[in-house]
Amino acid sequence: MWTYTPPLRDMQFVIEDVLGAPAAWRDMPDFAELDEQTARAVLEEAGKFAAGVLAPINGTGDLEGCHWQDGEVRTPSGYREAYQAFVEGGWAALSCDPQDGGQGLPALLNAAFNEMIAAANHGWTMYPGLLHGAYDCLRAHASPEIRQRYLAKIASGEWLATMNLTEPQAGSDLAPVRTKAEPAEDGSYRLIGSKIFISGGEHDLTDNIVHLVLARLPDAPAGTKGLSLFVAPKRLPDGSRNAIRCDGIEKKMGIKGSATCAISLDGATGWLVGEPHRGLASMFVMMNSARLHVAMQGIGHLETAQRNAHAYAHERVQGRGRPIAEHPAVRRILWSLRALVDGERVVAYWLAMLLDEAHHHPDAARRAKAEARVGLLTPVAKAFFTDNGHRGADEALQVWGGYGYVHEYGIEQCVRDSRIAMIYEGTNEIQAIDLLQRKVLDDGAATLHSLLDDLQAEAGQVMGQPELRPFCDALLAEIATARAATARLLEGRQADPQWPLRVADDYLRAIGFLLLAWAWLRQAQAALPQAGSAWHDEKLQSARFGLQWLLPEAAWRWQRVQSSGAALPAAGYAPAA
Amino acid sequence: MWTYTPPLRDMQFVIEDVLGAPAAWRDMPDFAELDEQTARAVLEEAGKFAAGVLAPINGTGDLEGCHWQDGEVRTPSGYREAYQAFVEGGWAALSCDPQDGGQGLPALLNAAFNEMIAAANHGWTMYPGLLHGAYDCLRAHASPEIRQRYLAKIASGEWLATMNLTEPQAGSDLAPVRTKAEPAEDGSYRLIGSKIFISGGEHDLTDNIVHLVLARLPDAPAGTKGLSLFVAPKRLPDGSRNAIRCDGIEKKMGIKGSATCAISLDGATGWLVGEPHRGLASMFVMMNSARLHVAMQGIGHLETAQRNAHAYAHERVQGRGRPIAEHPAVRRILWSLRALVDGERVVAYWLAMLLDEAHHHPDAARRAKAEARVGLLTPVAKAFFTDNGHRGADEALQVWGGYGYVHEYGIEQCVRDSRIAMIYEGTNEIQAIDLLQRKVLDDGAATLHSLLDDLQAEAGQVMGQPELRPFCDALLAEIATARAATARLLEGRQADPQWPLRVADDYLRAIGFLLLAWAWLRQAQAALPQAGSAWHDEKLQSARFGLQWLLPEAAWRWQRVQSSGAALPAAGYAPAA
């Protein structure tokens, strides 16, 4: 049946052998005391928590779902106990500042942790999912009094947090947000409005819930530049209930253990966080790390789908008493997922290292360069990895045949749960436009070229090794195509401003494959010195498989990107009169 | 909210303008009395049944599901009434022989009907889903006594039928089937064994259920050549209950209104159908029409997903008060689904016409040629259209953003329901191997080349028309690539017998696109004389969009097919020591 086995050795291989993260930590004073052994021990404990505490309540939580009655929400059996274990294990505080009671570990280890808990139980993971974002946001923007009141409780996980952005008429576009904030005499505000899709908007895991709410002050300009951010707790400092009510929970395709709430603010008391009308900017502090978090969910789903499919394919016998894993059609699925997840982990962990560098490196120039790369790579990781996570799980389902469609085998839940990651934290279409328009074209492609220069230099350094040569050739070819296609877009959008919007999804996917080509090179390079060991040979095979079977998709994507003539017809169909 | 609008005009366009089916009917005496008007009236009534009776209980049936208790199954609210309406409307008998009380209509109209009911309510459709197959099978192989007892009841839909093939150890490969059939003194048999995944194995829609059961006679050889087919009714001719018990129903990803049963045969009385040990051959009578039926489910899901996405995109406003349908990313999704479903309907209805020709044409040579083409095209339609149905629905979900993940908007159910069609009636991987190994390579590609010759000739006839020229060029290029790739495989598999098995899925997808290239040419050709009418211009746009945006995927697929060097590593991963 469905199990979760933390891929600790794969993680360690990427962190230590492929990316050399421990050396990078030594360059950053905040992490100077961290070493390989500590990192391994943290991940080992995290794996125990994910596999031992969260995985066993994944399937049952899906079947049971959440229950709402009279404004109260009951989470599935075992969720409370698992949350207690999470708090007691200190997991909430993993990458929070030691000043606030956190452990101060790198975002890299937090990413690996998030990969594991999402793979083990995505639904449960939604409750603490916004803790770290709320922490970052309050730490950066809230008044000392608010920080004093909430930061430590959030860092410890004693109180959970939510993000109240969406309203029925305001989703991908937040400009039409209507929730009002009226100033009260005591410096607080009365919040009035309705919010939807609030993950963990109400639940029975913690006594208090700290809501971050986007609302409009009386004098606010229209649009997103008139949104302010407020903190509004479920329980006020005097212990009384705030005027925040859960009106119901959604029946969803997946992550059924997560209560997705409709919330009414009926004159709820809130306090302003940051500057008036600058609420969106305050929230964007956490955008890159939140998007990386979602990207890790995609990797987690792909990892657990491929590992369970692999186990099932070896155990299931059909046709002359042989396991179905021997069939080429099954092998092709298994190796596709394997090559993808191996490569994606390299890219994602590298992105997490850049995030750490952007925040913790002593050299300001290094910080700025890392920050720009984080901005460029984050939308790719979010969209490409969540697409692959869901589609890979869906492909894996085929390995089970009819059993795959049945709940108890687990893969169908994985398919349903993984679907949400393509939507939230900015749909994958929005990520694609963010990448191509804002991060590449608006910047004259400077950040992209700087990145490609470095990758090109890397390939140049190792192409003398015959085993790495095919990887280098493929990467250099991708880099050349990316530069040419980007140049065409930069020029072409002058005359045809909609061109980038039409092809942004293909562009993002092509860039995703370029990054994988680099990742497979790195993976092969790190495995090569230990070729002959079965485990390392498998890493070489996975990298080669990716190069031969998966990378060619990029050519098709680049072809679509560059076919500027293929205009899109208008949207409307004629009536079927 | 989610609605089903029968695409009657699109269907009529394909049947009359694109494929000229009425002229073909006039060549077949069995259909000589059928004309355009009758066909239109049948489809109009079918559309009313699908939209008016089935669609309203689609979402509720999914939420409610089936209930099992003590061997009895209760279907969701409204299912019984809908089934009554189905029987009273004469829908069960649509393409059954008038001798058995059927209407004797072409498989083409049955295909259009199946598209509609699957689109409106896939779960409900599972109950009558095997009626026509059971009818064909019994008519061709059962003794006069059995035919007398069951055929008319099945043709009328008074009794429903099931197919009892799968056992826990025997799914895609039926060789390990263990259910035993022991001869009784009266010429009947006692059936002993366990079957799983039996759609409609028990329910409350009809008084009797006619089970077709694969089992092994005492002297049976091992493997699939030792399987015999039996008919075993829920109620015996004297009205008593047969020893057939439903042990439980599966919790599934979708089609939750359909009871998927585990069945025990505890010495159940059955009668042999056809020759001993030839049970599989008897069942294969219905294989092509059953697979076409599943292909139509894929088209139905794609149709309803794209039409609902289109409606939602025009109604949902985001960003400066404009509907999201104006956004290029949304438009690209809508037109992709639209071009696919338009082209697929041409291919599928053509396949249904070939099925009619194979069974009803007076000329034996025409029948044989049509039969060979049906064999070639059926696995493509089954796998390609169900893949596209599910993936297209999944892509459509993005249009709704967060709402897409919520049950009440309908699309997430469409994604879940459509997933099963990729698995049952032979997984899509099995279809791909059937196509490439059995239908193409084992035949020396003769049937394929004959088909390609005809398509090539068609393109040659119309390429003088400037508007059709790009379609002809693309089709001819696809045909040339298909011939070259097939030749390479025919030769290459001598030295590397696993090559076709490795690339069968890509081969099937590439052939699918080749057929779409032909379909878009035909669609454009049929629309062109009425260019200027908004409705026909849209058909032209959809065909052009398919050509420009979708067809290039084929090049990538052909590239994978031909890269014979890309061997698959062995299946096993090394242990994570």
XYZ file of C-alpha atoms in Angstrom, chain B residues 101-456:
356
model
C -36.886 -5.121 -30.939
C -34.043 -2.721 -31.732
C -34.112 0.371 -33.878
C -31.354 -0.796 -36.210
C -29.691 2.614 -36.394
C -26.037 3.010 -37.433
C -23.161 2.804 -34.963
C -22.480 6.410 -35.981
C -25.653 7.653 -34.284
C -24.960 5.391 -31.335
C -21.511 6.972 -31.038
C -23.021 10.457 -31.022
C -25.522 9.302 -28.394
C -22.729 7.827 -26.267
C -20.771 11.056 -26.539
C -23.749 12.962 -25.178
C -24.645 10.721 -22.267
C -21.020 10.356 -21.156
C -20.599 14.129 -21.286
C -23.792 14.645 -19.278
C -23.246 11.969 -16.630
C -20.432 9.454 -17.006
C -21.208 7.683 -13.724
C -24.802 6.901 -14.662
C -23.761 5.892 -18.173
C -21.754 2.993 -16.767
C -24.920 0.988 -16.036
C -26.202 0.705 -19.610
C -22.601 0.940 -20.855
C -22.228 -2.777 -21.460
C -25.717 -3.438 -22.765
C -24.779 -3.179 -26.368
C -21.638 -5.254 -25.990
C -23.511 -8.007 -24.183
C -26.172 -7.893 -26.857
C -23.606 -8.285 -29.676
C -21.822 -11.057 -27.843
C -24.924 -13.119 -27.094
C -26.357 -12.565 -30.531
C -23.194 -13.827 -32.180
C -22.378 -16.752 -29.890
C -25.201 -17.859 -27.601
C -27.466 -20.819 -28.253
C -30.955 -20.122 -29.631
C -32.414 -20.862 -26.191
C -30.192 -18.320 -24.443
C -30.768 -15.786 -27.176
C -34.496 -16.316 -26.815
C -34.279 -15.828 -23.066
C -32.069 -12.715 -22.945
C -31.675 -10.831 -26.225
C -34.945 -8.944 -26.309
C -34.779 -8.078 -22.603
C -31.288 -6.670 -23.105
C -32.191 -4.845 -26.309
C -35.066 -3.148 -24.523
C -32.975 -2.415 -21.441
C -35.455 -4.233 -19.197
C -32.463 -6.145 -17.835
C -28.971 -4.759 -17.542
C -25.781 -6.703 -18.282
C -22.245 -6.910 -16.867
C -18.868 -8.206 -17.906
C -17.116 -10.352 -15.275
C -13.518 -10.631 -16.401
C -11.106 -9.198 -13.860
C -9.883 -11.016 -10.764
C -7.442 -9.677 -8.193
C -4.510 -11.453 -9.854
C -5.799 -11.052 -13.432
C -6.318 -7.614 -14.897
C -4.581 -6.466 -18.063
C -3.433 -10.065 -18.399
C -6.389 -12.464 -18.136
C -4.285 -15.631 -18.311
C -4.313 -16.141 -14.518
C -8.147 -16.140 -14.269
C -9.079 -18.819 -11.713
C -12.891 -18.827 -11.577
C -14.029 -22.394 -12.180
C -16.999 -23.738 -14.120
C -18.113 -27.227 -13.170
C -20.579 -29.032 -15.439
C -23.938 -29.882 -13.873
C -26.209 -32.732 -14.966
C -28.717 -30.483 -16.705
C -26.244 -28.983 -19.149
C -25.674 -25.873 -17.042
C -22.513 -25.086 -15.049
C -21.689 -24.148 -11.463
C -19.449 -21.083 -11.351
C -17.084 -20.678 -8.392
C -14.737 -17.743 -7.959
C -14.255 -14.062 -7.178
C -14.416 -11.178 -9.612
C -13.494 -7.545 -9.025
C -14.078 -4.198 -10.717
C -17.490 -5.308 -12.012
C -19.307 -2.174 -13.164
C -22.953 -2.459 -12.218
C -22.338 -5.891 -10.690
C -25.211 -5.114 -8.336
C -27.695 -2.214 -8.285
C -31.308 -1.262 -7.898
C -32.064 -0.185 -11.466
C -33.428 -3.438 -12.936
C -34.971 -6.588 -11.495
C -32.495 -8.844 -13.179
C -28.812 -8.469 -14.103
C -27.318 -10.616 -16.842
C -23.682 -11.402 -15.990
C -21.264 -12.539 -18.656
C -18.531 -14.441 -16.822
C -15.111 -15.681 -17.929
C -14.272 -18.972 -16.206
C -12.247 -22.110 -16.664
C -13.716 -25.548 -17.466
C -12.207 -28.533 -15.618
C -10.216 -29.699 -18.657
C -9.171 -26.188 -19.683
C -5.637 -25.523 -20.827
C -3.700 -22.893 -18.883
C -3.637 -19.291 -20.050
C -6.139 -17.256 -22.006
C -6.855 -20.147 -24.376
C -8.513 -22.007 -21.523
C -11.154 -19.397 -20.765
C -14.814 -20.006 -21.538
C -17.694 -17.580 -21.462
C -20.841 -18.124 -19.429
C -24.052 -16.260 -18.923
C -25.216 -16.215 -15.296
C -28.226 -14.087 -14.393
C -28.819 -12.548 -10.990
C -32.279 -14.151 -11.071
C -32.681 -17.628 -12.544
C -35.500 -18.355 -14.999
C -37.679 -19.584 -12.114
C -37.297 -16.211 -10.398
C -35.030 -17.416 -7.578
C -31.748 -15.635 -6.724
C -28.652 -17.150 -8.271
C -25.598 -17.723 -6.029
C -23.993 -14.426 -7.033
C -23.209 -11.978 -4.246
C -21.870 -8.466 -4.177
C -19.211 -8.356 -1.454
C -18.628 -4.638 -1.554
C -18.116 -1.600 -3.742
C -14.941 0.385 -4.383
C -14.248 3.921 -3.184
C -13.077 5.460 -6.424
C -11.548 8.675 -7.708
C -14.586 9.354 -9.875
C -17.677 7.918 -11.598
C -18.901 7.583 -8.027
C -22.480 7.033 -9.104
C -21.381 3.794 -10.734
C -21.226 0.792 -8.409
C -17.920 -0.967 -9.022
C -18.466 -4.300 -7.350
C -16.525 -7.199 -5.944
C -18.566 -10.271 -6.851
C -18.546 -13.794 -5.393
C -19.784 -16.685 -7.479
C -20.604 -19.385 -4.960
C -21.647 -22.182 -7.273
C -23.762 -19.837 -9.365
C -25.696 -21.404 -12.231
C -24.433 -20.393 -15.654
C -24.736 -21.493 -19.261
C -21.923 -21.750 -21.756
C -21.858 -19.112 -24.490
C -20.009 -20.144 -27.651
C -17.344 -22.837 -27.817
C -15.479 -24.122 -24.765
C -12.110 -22.374 -24.243
C -13.047 -19.729 -26.808
C -14.511 -17.281 -24.309
C -12.045 -14.524 -24.996
C -12.683 -14.713 -28.724
C -16.438 -14.431 -28.079
C -15.864 -11.340 -25.993
C -13.644 -9.806 -28.617
C -16.638 -9.585 -30.931
C -17.538 -6.458 -29.114
C -14.082 -5.129 -28.489
C -13.907 -2.536 -31.243
C -17.334 -1.090 -30.543
C -16.679 -1.070 -26.791
C -13.404 0.776 -27.363
C -15.079 3.279 -29.626
C -17.646 3.763 -26.879
C -14.826 4.634 -24.443
C -13.244 6.935 -27.022
C -16.568 8.787 -27.157
C -16.385 9.286 -23.392
C -13.068 11.050 -23.940
C -14.664 13.310 -26.536
C -17.698 13.916 -24.329
C -15.519 15.048 -21.415
C -13.428 17.299 -23.627
C -16.553 18.799 -25.184
C -18.253 19.599 -21.916
C -15.037 20.813 -20.284
C -14.322 23.239 -23.104
C -17.887 24.475 -23.376
C -18.222 25.121 -19.649
C -14.766 26.712 -19.515
C -15.747 28.933 -22.415
C -18.934 30.042 -20.691
C -17.151 30.675 -17.395
C -14.346 32.624 -19.070
C -16.867 34.968 -20.619
C -18.753 35.532 -17.415
C -15.836 35.862 -14.985
C -14.424 39.350 -14.801
C -10.908 40.042 -13.487
C -8.535 42.887 -14.187
C -10.002 46.169 -15.467
C -13.528 44.816 -15.727
C -12.822 42.580 -18.716
C -13.809 38.916 -18.929
C -10.874 36.556 -18.497
C -11.692 35.061 -21.913
C -9.793 38.007 -23.376
C -6.573 36.990 -21.731
C -4.192 35.197 -24.141
C -3.412 32.440 -21.604
C -7.119 31.651 -21.249
C -7.769 31.959 -24.961
C -4.963 29.541 -25.689
C -6.527 26.932 -23.401
C -10.005 27.436 -24.857
C -8.881 27.213 -28.464
C -6.661 24.217 -27.774
C -9.596 22.275 -26.370
C -11.905 23.487 -29.087
C -9.580 22.509 -31.956
C -8.985 19.116 -30.379
C -12.621 18.273 -29.850
C -13.642 19.487 -33.306
C -10.976 17.345 -34.969
C -11.540 14.338 -32.773
C -15.234 14.261 -33.557
C -14.454 14.014 -37.271
C -12.095 11.071 -36.677
C -14.383 9.262 -34.244
C -17.508 9.590 -36.360
C -15.556 8.435 -39.379
C -14.434 5.407 -37.392
C -18.070 4.721 -36.473
C -18.992 4.939 -40.175
C -16.284 2.395 -40.944
C -17.726 0.147 -38.254
C -21.111 0.405 -39.969
C -19.517 -0.281 -43.314
C -17.685 -3.312 -41.921
C -20.971 -4.801 -40.723
C -23.531 -3.586 -43.214
C -21.977 -2.877 -46.593
C -23.214 -5.215 -49.334
C -19.755 -5.472 -50.902
C -17.563 -8.035 -49.097
C -14.341 -6.351 -50.211
C -15.521 -3.029 -48.794
C -16.482 -4.768 -45.573
C -13.051 -6.365 -45.260
C -11.221 -3.118 -45.986
C -13.381 -1.240 -43.464
C -12.848 -3.972 -40.872
C -9.064 -3.682 -41.210
C -9.229 0.092 -40.830
C -11.459 -0.208 -37.800
C -8.844 -2.494 -36.252
C -6.131 0.055 -36.955
C -7.988 3.176 -35.890
C -9.791 1.888 -32.801
C -6.798 1.740 -30.432
C -5.778 5.239 -31.557
C -9.247 6.612 -30.866
C -9.515 4.869 -27.515
C -6.134 5.964 -26.166
C -5.618 9.344 -27.828
C -9.118 10.653 -27.186
C -9.309 9.489 -23.576
C -5.847 10.929 -22.867
C -6.936 14.207 -24.388
C -10.306 14.046 -22.633
C -8.743 13.778 -19.215
C -5.779 16.058 -19.806
C -7.969 18.566 -21.591
C -10.406 18.645 -18.678
C -7.460 19.054 -16.322
C -6.168 21.940 -18.434
C -9.646 23.493 -18.543
C -9.767 23.473 -14.745
C -7.109 26.226 -14.752
C -9.652 28.592 -16.328
C -11.696 28.553 -13.099
C -8.677 29.231 -10.896
C -9.465 28.354 -7.285
C -13.119 27.718 -8.096
C -12.024 24.897 -10.377
C -10.896 22.958 -7.320
C -14.348 23.204 -5.712
C -16.999 20.580 -6.388
C -19.910 22.843 -7.158
C -18.266 24.267 -10.279
C -18.267 20.823 -11.892
C -14.908 20.767 -13.656
C -13.062 18.889 -10.915
C -15.594 16.056 -11.202
C -15.068 16.045 -14.953
C -11.310 15.634 -14.351
C -11.898 12.742 -11.938
C -14.563 10.999 -14.001
C -12.577 11.227 -17.223
C -9.540 9.529 -15.669
C -11.039 6.023 -15.720
C -11.367 5.977 -19.499
C -7.563 5.852 -19.808
C -7.578 2.598 -17.857
C -10.558 0.418 -18.666
C -11.242 -1.533 -21.877
C -7.477 -2.069 -22.069
C -5.167 0.577 -20.625
C -3.904 3.184 -23.030
C -0.455 1.580 -22.913
C -2.031 -1.674 -24.111
C -3.818 0.205 -26.897
C -0.495 1.637 -28.014
C 1.120 -1.788 -28.207
C -1.938 -3.207 -29.960
C -1.633 -0.433 -32.531
C 2.086 -0.552 -33.171
C 2.866 -4.247 -32.778
C -0.290 -5.977 -33.925
C -2.038 -3.567 -36.235
C 0.968 -1.930 -37.886
C 4.170 -3.968 -37.671
C 2.786 -7.532 -37.659
C 0.851 -6.622 -40.759
C 3.942 -5.259 -42.521
C 2.223 -1.860 -42.278
C -0.064 -2.780 -45.184
C -3.262 -1.479 -43.549
C -1.484 1.691 -42.470
C -0.088 2.380 -45.934
C -3.470 1.758 -47.535
C -4.989 4.319 -45.191
C -2.190 6.811 -45.762
C -2.529 6.338 -49.538
C -6.164 7.395 -49.331
C -5.455 10.393 -47.122
C -2.611 11.410 -49.404
